[in-house]
XYZ file of N, CA, C and O in Angstrom:
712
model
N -36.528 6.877 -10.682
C -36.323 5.763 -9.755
C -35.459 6.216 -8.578
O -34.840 7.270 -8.721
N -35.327 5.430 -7.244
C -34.997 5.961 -6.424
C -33.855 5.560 -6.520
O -33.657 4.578 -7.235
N -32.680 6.230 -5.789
C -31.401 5.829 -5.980
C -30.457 6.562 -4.414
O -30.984 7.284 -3.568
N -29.624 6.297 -4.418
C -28.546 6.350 -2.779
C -27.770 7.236 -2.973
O -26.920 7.038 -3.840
N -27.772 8.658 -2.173
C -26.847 9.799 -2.161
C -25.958 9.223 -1.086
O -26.215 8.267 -0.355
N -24.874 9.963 -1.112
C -23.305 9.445 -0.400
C -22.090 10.386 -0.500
O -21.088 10.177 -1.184
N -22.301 11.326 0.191
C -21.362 12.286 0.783
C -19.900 11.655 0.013
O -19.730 10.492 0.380
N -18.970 12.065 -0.817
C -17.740 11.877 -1.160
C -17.034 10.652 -0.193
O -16.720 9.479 -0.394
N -16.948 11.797 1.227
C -16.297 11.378 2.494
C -16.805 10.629 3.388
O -17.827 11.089 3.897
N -16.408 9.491 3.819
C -17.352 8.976 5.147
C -17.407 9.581 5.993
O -16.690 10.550 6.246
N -18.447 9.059 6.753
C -19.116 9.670 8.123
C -19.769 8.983 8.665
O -20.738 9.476 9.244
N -19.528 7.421 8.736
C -20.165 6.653 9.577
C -21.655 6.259 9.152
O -22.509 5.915 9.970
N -21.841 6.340 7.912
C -23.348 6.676 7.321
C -24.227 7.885 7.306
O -25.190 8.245 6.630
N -23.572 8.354 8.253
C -24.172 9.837 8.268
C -24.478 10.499 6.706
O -23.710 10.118 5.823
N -25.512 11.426 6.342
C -25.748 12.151 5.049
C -26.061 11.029 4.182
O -26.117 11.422 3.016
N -26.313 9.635 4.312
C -26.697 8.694 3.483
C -28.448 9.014 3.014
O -29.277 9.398 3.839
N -28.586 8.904 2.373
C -30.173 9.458 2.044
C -30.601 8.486 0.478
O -29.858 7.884 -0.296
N -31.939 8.654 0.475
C -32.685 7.870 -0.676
C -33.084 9.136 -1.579
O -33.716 9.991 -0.959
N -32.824 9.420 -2.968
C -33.570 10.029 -3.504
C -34.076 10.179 -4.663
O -34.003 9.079 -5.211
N -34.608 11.017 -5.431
C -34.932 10.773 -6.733
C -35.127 11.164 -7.274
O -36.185 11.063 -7.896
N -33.928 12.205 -7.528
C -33.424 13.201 -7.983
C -32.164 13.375 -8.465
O -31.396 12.461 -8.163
N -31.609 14.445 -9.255
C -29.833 14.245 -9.378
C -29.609 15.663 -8.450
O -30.062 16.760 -8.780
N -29.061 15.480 -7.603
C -28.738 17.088 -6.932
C -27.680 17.812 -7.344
O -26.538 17.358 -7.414
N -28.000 18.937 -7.627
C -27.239 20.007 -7.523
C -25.196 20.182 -6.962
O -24.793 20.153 -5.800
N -24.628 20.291 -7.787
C -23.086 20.298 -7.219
C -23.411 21.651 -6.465
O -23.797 22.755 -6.850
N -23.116 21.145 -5.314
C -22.605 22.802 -4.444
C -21.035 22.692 -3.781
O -19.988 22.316 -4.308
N -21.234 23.037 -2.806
C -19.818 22.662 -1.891
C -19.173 21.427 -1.713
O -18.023 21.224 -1.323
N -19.738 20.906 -1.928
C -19.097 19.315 -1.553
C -19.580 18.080 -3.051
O -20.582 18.063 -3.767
N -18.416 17.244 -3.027
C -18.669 16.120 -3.546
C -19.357 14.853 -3.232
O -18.830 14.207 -2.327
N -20.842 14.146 -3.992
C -21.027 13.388 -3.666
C -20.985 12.058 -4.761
O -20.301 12.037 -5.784
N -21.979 10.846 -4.242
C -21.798 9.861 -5.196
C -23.268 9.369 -5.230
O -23.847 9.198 -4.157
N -23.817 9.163 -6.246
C -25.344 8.713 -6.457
C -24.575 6.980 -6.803
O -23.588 6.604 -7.436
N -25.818 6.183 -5.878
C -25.611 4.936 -6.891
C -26.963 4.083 -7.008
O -27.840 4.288 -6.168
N -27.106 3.406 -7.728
C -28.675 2.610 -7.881
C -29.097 2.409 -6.502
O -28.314 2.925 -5.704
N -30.101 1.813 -5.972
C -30.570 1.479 -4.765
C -30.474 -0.104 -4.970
O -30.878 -0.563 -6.038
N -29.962 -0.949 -4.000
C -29.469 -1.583 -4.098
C -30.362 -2.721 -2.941
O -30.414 -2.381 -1.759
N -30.946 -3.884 -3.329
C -31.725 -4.333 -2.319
C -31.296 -5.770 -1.639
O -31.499 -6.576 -2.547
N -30.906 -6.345 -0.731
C -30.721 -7.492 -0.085
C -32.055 -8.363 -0.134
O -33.128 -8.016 0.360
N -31.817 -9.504 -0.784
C -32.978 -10.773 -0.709
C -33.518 -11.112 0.401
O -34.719 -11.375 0.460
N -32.455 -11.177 1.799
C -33.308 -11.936 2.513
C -33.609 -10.990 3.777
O -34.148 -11.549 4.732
N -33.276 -9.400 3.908
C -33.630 -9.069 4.948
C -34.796 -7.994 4.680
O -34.919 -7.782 3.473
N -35.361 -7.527 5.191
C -36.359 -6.597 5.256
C -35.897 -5.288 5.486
O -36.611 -4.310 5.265
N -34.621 -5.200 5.962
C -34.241 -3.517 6.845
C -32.805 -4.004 6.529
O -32.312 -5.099 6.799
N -32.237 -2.932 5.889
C -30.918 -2.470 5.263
C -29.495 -3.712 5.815
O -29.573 -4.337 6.873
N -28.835 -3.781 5.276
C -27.853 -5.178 5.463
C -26.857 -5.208 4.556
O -26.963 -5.364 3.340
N -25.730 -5.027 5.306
C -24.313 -5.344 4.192
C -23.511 -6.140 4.861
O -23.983 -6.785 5.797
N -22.154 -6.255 4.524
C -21.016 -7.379 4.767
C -19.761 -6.420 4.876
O -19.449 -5.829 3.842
N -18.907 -6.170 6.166
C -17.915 -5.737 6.453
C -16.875 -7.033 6.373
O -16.710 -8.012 7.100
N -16.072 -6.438 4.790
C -15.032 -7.673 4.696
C -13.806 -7.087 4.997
O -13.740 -5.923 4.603
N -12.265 -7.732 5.875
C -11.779 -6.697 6.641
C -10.451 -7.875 5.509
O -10.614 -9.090 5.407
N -9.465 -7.235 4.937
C -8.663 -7.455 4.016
C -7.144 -6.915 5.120
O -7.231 -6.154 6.083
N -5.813 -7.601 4.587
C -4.916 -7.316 4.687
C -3.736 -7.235 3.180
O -3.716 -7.837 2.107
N -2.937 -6.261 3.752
C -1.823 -6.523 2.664
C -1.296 -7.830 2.313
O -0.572 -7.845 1.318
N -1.473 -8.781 2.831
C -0.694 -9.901 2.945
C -1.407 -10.475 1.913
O -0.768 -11.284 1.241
N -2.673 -10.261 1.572
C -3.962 -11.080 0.747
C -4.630 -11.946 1.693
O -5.461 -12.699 1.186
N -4.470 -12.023 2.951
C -5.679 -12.730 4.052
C -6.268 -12.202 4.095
O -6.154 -10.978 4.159
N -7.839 -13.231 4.074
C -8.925 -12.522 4.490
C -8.918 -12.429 6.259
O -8.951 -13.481 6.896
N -8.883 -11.356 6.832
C -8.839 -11.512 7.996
C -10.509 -11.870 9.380
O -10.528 -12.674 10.312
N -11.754 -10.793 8.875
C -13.036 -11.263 9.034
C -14.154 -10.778 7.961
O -14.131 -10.041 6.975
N -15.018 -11.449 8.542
C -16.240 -10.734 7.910
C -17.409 -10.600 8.788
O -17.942 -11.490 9.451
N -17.722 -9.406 8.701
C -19.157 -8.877 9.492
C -20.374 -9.104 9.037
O -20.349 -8.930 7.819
N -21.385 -9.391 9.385
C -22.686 -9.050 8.705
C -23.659 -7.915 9.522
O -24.240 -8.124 10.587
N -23.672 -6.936 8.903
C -23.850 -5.421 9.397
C -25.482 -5.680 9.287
O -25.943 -6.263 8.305
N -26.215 -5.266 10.227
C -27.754 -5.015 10.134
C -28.463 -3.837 10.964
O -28.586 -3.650 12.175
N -28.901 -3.078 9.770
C -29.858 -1.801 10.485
C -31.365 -2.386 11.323
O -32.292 -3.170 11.114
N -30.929 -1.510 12.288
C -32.222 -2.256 13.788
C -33.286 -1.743 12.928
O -33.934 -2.706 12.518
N -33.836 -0.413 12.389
C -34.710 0.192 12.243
C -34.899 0.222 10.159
O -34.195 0.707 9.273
N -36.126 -0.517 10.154
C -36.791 -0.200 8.973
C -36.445 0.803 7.882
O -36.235 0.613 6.684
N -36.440 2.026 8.672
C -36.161 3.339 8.047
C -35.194 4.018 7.370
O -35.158 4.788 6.410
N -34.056 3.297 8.481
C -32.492 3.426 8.127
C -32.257 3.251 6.730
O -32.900 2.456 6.045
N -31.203 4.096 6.231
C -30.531 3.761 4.387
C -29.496 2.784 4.911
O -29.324 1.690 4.372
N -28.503 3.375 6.443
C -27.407 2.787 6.058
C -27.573 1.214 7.150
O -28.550 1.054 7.881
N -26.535 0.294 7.055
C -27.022 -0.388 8.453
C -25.454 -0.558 9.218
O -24.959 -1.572 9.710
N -24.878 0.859 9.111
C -23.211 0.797 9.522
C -23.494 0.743 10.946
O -24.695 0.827 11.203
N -22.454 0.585 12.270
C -22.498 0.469 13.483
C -22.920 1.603 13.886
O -23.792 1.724 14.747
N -22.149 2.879 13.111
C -22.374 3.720 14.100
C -23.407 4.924 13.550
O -23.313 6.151 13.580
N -24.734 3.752 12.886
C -25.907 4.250 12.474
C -26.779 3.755 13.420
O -27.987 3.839 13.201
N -26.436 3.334 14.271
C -26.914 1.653 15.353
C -27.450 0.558 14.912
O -28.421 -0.041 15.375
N -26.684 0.250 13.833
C -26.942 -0.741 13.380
C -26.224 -2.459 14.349
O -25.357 -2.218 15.189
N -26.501 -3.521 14.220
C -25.517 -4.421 15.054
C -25.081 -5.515 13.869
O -25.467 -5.578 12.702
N -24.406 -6.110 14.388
C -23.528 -7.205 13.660
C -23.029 -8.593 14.223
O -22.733 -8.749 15.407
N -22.959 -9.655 13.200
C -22.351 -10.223 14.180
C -21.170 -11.255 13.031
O -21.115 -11.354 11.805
N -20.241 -11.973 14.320
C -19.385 -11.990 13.294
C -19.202 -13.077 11.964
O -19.553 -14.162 12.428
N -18.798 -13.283 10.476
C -19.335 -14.299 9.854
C -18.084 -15.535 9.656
O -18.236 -16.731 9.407
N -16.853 -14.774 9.862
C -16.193 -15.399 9.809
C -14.333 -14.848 10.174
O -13.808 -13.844 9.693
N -13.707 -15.782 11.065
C -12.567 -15.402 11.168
C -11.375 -16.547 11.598
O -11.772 -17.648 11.980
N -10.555 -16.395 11.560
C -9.487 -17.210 11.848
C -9.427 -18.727 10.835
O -9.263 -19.862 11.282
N -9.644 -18.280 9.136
C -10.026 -19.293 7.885
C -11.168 -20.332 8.714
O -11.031 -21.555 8.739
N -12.387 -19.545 9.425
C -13.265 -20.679 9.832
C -14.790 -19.779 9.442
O -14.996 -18.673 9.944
N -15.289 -20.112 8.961
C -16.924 -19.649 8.918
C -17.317 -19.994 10.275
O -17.207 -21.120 10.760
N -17.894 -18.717 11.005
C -18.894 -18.845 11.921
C -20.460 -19.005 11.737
O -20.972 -19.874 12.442
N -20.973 -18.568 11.220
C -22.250 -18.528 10.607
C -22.517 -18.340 8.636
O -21.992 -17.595 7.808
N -23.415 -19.259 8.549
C -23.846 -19.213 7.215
C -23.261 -18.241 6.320
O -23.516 -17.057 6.542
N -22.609 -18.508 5.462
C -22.244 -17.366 4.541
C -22.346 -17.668 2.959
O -21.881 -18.682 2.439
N -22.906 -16.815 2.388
C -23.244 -17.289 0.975
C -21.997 -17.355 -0.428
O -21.419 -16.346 -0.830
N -21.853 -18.278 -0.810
C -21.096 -18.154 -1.673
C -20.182 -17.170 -2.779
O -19.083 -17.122 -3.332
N -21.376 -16.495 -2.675
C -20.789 -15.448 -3.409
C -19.974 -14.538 -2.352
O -18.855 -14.031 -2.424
N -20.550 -14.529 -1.764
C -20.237 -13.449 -0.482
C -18.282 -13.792 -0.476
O -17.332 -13.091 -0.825
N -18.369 -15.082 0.052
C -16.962 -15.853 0.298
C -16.148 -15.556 -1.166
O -15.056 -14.999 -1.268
N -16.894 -16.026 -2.143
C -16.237 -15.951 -4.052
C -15.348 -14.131 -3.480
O -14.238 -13.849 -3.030
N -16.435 -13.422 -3.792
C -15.858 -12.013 -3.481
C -14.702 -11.445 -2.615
O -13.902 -10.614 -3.044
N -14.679 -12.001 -1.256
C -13.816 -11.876 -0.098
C -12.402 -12.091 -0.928
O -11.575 -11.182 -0.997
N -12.163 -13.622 -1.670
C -11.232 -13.772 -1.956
C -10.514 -13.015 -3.496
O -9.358 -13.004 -3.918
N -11.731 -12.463 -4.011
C -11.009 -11.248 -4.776
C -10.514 -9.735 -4.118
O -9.561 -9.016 -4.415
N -11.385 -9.613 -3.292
C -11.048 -8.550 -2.587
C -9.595 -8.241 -1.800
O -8.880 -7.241 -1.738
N -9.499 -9.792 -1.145
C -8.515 -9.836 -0.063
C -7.184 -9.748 -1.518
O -6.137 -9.101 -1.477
N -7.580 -10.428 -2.430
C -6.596 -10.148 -3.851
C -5.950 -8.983 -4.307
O -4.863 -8.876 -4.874
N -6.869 -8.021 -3.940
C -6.675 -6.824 -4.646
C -6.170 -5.765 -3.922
O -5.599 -4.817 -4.461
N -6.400 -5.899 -2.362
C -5.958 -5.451 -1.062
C -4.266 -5.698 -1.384
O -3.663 -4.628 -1.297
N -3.382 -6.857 -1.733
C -2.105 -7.575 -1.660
C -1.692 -6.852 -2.943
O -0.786 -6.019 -2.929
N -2.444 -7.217 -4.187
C -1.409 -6.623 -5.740
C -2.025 -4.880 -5.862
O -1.287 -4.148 -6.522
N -3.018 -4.369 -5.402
C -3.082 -3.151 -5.891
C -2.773 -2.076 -4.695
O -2.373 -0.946 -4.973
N -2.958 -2.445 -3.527
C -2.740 -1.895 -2.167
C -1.846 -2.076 -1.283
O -1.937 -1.620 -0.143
N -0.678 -2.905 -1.796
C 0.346 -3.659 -0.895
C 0.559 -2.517 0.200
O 0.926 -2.942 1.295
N 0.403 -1.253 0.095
C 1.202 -0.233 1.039
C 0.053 0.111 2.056
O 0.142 0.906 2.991
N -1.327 -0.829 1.605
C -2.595 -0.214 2.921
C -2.432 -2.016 3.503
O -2.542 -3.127 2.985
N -2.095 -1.427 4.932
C -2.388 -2.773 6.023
C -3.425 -3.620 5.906
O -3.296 -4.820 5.664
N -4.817 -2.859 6.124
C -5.922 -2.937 6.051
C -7.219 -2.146 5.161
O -7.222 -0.931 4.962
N -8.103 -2.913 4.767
C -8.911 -2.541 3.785
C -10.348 -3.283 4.457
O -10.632 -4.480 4.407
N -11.235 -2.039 5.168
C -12.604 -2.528 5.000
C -13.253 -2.674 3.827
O -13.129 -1.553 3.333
N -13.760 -3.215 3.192
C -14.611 -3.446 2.347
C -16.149 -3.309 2.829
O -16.519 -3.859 3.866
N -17.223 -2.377 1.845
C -18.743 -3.140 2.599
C -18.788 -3.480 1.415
O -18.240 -2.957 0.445
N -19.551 -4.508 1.481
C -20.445 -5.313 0.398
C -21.867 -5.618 0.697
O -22.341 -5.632 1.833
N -22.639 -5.909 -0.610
C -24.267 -5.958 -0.377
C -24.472 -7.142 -1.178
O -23.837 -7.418 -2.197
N -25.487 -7.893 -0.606
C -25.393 -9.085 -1.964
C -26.916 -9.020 -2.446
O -27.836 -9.622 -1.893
N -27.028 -8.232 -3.514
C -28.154 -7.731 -4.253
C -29.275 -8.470 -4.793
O -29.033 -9.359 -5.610
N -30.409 -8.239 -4.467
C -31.582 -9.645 -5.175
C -31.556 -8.565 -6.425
O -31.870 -7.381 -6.549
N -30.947 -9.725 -7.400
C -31.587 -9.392 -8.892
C -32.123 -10.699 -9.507
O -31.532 -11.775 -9.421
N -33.369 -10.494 -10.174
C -34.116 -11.586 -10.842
C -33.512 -13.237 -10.206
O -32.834 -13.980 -10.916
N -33.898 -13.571 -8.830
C -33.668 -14.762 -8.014
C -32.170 -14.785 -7.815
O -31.546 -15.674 -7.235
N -31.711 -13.778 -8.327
C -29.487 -14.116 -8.172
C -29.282 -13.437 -6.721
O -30.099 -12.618 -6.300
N -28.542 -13.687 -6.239
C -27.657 -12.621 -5.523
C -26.105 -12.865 -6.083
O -25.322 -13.789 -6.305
N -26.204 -11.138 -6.177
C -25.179 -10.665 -7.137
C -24.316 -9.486 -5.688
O -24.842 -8.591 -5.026
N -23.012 -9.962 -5.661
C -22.334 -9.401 -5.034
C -21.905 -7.332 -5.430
O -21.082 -7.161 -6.330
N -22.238 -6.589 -5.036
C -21.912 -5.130 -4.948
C -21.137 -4.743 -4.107
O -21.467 -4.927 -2.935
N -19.990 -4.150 -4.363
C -18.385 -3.250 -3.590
C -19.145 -2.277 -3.441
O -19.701 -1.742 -4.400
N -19.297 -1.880 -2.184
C -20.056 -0.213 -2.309
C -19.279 0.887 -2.121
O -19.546 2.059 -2.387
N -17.758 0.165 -1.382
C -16.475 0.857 -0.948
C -15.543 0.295 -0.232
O -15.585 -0.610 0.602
N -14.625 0.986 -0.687
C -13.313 0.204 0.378
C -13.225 1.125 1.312
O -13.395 2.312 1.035
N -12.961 0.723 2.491
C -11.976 1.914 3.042
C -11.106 1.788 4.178
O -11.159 0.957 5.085
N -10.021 3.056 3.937
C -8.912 2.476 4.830
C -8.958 2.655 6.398
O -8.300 2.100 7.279
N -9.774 3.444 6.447
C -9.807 3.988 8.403
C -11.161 3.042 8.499
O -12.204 3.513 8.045
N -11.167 1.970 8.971
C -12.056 1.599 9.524
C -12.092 0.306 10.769
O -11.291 -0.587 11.047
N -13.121 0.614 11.201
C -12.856 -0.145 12.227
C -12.722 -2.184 11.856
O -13.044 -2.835 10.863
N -12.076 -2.616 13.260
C -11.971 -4.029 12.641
C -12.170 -4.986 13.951
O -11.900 -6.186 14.005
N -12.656 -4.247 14.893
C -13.345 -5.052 15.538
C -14.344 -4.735 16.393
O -13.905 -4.347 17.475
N -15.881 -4.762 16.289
C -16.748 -4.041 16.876
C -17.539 -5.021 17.575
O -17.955 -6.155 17.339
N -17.647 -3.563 19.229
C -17.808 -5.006 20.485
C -19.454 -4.735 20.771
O -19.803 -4.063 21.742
N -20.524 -5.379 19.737
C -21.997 -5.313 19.368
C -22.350 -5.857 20.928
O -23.558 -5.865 21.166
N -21.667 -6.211 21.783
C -22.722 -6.990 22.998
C -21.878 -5.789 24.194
O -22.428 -5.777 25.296
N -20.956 -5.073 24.088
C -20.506 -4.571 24.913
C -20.140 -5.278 26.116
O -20.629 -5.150 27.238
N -18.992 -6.222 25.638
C -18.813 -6.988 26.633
C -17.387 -7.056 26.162
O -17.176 -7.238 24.963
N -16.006 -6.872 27.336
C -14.609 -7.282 26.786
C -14.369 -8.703 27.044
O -13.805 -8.855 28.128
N -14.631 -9.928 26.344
C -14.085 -11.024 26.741
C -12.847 -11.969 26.461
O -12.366 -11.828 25.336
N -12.434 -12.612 27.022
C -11.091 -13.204 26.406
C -11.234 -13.379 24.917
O -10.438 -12.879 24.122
N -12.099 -13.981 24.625
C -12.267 -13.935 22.914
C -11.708 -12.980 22.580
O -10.575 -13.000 22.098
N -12.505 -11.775 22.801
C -12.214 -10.347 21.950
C -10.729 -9.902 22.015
O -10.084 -9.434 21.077
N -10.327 -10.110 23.184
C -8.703 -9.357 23.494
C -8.024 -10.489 22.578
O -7.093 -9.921 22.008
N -8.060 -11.507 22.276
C -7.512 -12.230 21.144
C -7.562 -11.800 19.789
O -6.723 -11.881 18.892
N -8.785 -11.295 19.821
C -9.188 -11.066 18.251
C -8.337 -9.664 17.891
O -7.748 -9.369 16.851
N -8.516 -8.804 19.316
C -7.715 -7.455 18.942
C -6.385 -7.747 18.673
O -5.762 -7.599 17.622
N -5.869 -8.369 20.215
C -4.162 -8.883 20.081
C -4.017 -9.181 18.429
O -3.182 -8.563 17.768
N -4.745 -10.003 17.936
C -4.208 -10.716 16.872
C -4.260 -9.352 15.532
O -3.189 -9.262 14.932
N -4.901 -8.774 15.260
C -5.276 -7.756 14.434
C -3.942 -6.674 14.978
O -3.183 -6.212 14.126
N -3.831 -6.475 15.856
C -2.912 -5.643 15.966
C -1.112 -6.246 15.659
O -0.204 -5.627 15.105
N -1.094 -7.622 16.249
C 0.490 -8.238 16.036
C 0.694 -8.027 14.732
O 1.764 -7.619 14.283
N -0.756 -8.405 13.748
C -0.592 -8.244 12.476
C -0.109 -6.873 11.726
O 0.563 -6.774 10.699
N -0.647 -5.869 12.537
C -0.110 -4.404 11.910
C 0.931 -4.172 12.579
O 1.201 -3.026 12.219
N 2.075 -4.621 13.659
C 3.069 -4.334 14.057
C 3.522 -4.411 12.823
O 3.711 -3.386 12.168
N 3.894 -6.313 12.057
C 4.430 -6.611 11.605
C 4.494 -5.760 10.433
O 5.590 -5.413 9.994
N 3.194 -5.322 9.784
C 3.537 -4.582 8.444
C 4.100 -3.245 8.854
O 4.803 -2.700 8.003
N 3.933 -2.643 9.942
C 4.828 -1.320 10.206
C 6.182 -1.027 10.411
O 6.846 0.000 10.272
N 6.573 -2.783 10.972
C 7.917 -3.200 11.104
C 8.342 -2.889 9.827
O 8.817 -1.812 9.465
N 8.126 -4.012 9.067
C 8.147 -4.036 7.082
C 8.415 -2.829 6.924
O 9.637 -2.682 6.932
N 7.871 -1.888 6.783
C 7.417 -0.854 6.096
C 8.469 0.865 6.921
O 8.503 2.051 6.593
N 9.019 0.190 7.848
C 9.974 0.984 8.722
C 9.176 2.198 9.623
O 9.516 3.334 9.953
N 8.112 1.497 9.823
C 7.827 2.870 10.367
C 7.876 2.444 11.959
O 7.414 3.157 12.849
N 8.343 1.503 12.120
C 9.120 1.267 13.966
C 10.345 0.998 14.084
O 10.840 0.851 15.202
């Protein structure tokens, strides 16, 4: 069966591949995981959930690969996004589980990570037998947290940054590193 190779290290999706096979350890570490399918889109789709130490959920993305072909549907696979939710307000439709998850996540970001600011999360919400079943595919700490899909700087956005950033003053303050 086919299943998802994944370079140890990120890379923006880069080295993401389908295969169906177990490969070979050579130089580098990777990670096989089931292939994993979204119910309602046709072309690859996950959920960038953006966590703080504090336990706020701060946003959520819904990541979509333009092209059929694509494994991954990260941004800088050219994939686009748009945003699902921020400032404790849903912008667009978001599925329950999706939200159920966020608030374990943003949980686990506060009691197991207190010392990481920020925690991307992707998530996939998997068609199994009519469910969608929420999948962590990874956390991670370098990632981006606000991506400008229309290429446009507007007052919105410089808010959204301002605000993301006052927020990491404060934990760097905390944390003495200013």
């Amino acid at each position: 069966s086919e299943m998802i190779y994944k370079p140890d290290i990120g890379r923006l999706g880069y080295e993401i591949k389908k295969i169906d096979y177990v490969p070979e350890c050579k130089d580098r570490n990777w990670i096989l995981q089931e292939m994993l399918k979204d119910c309602d889109s046709n072309t690859p789709r996950h959920y960038r959930i953006i966590t703080l130490y504090t336990g706020e959920l701060f946003c959520i993305y819904q990541l979509n690969a333009n092209d059929g072909d694509k494994i991954a549907s990260n941004h800088g696979q050219g994939g686009t996004g748009i945003l699902m939710y921020y400032k404790n307000k849903q912008l667009n439709d978001l599925h329950t589980e999706l939200y159920n998850i966020s608030g374990d996540l943003s949980n686990i970001n506060k009691s197991e990570f207190p010392f990481v600011f920020s925690i991307g999360w992707d998530v996939i919400l998997h068609c199994k037998n009519d469910n969608k079943i929420p999948y962590v595919l990874e956390g991670n700490f370098l990632h981006s947290a606000w991506i400008d899909f229309e290429q446009k700087f507007t007052q919105e956005n410089k808010l959204f940054i301002d605000d993301y950033k006052n927020k990491s003053y404060i934990f760097h303050k905390k944390q003495g590193y200013i």
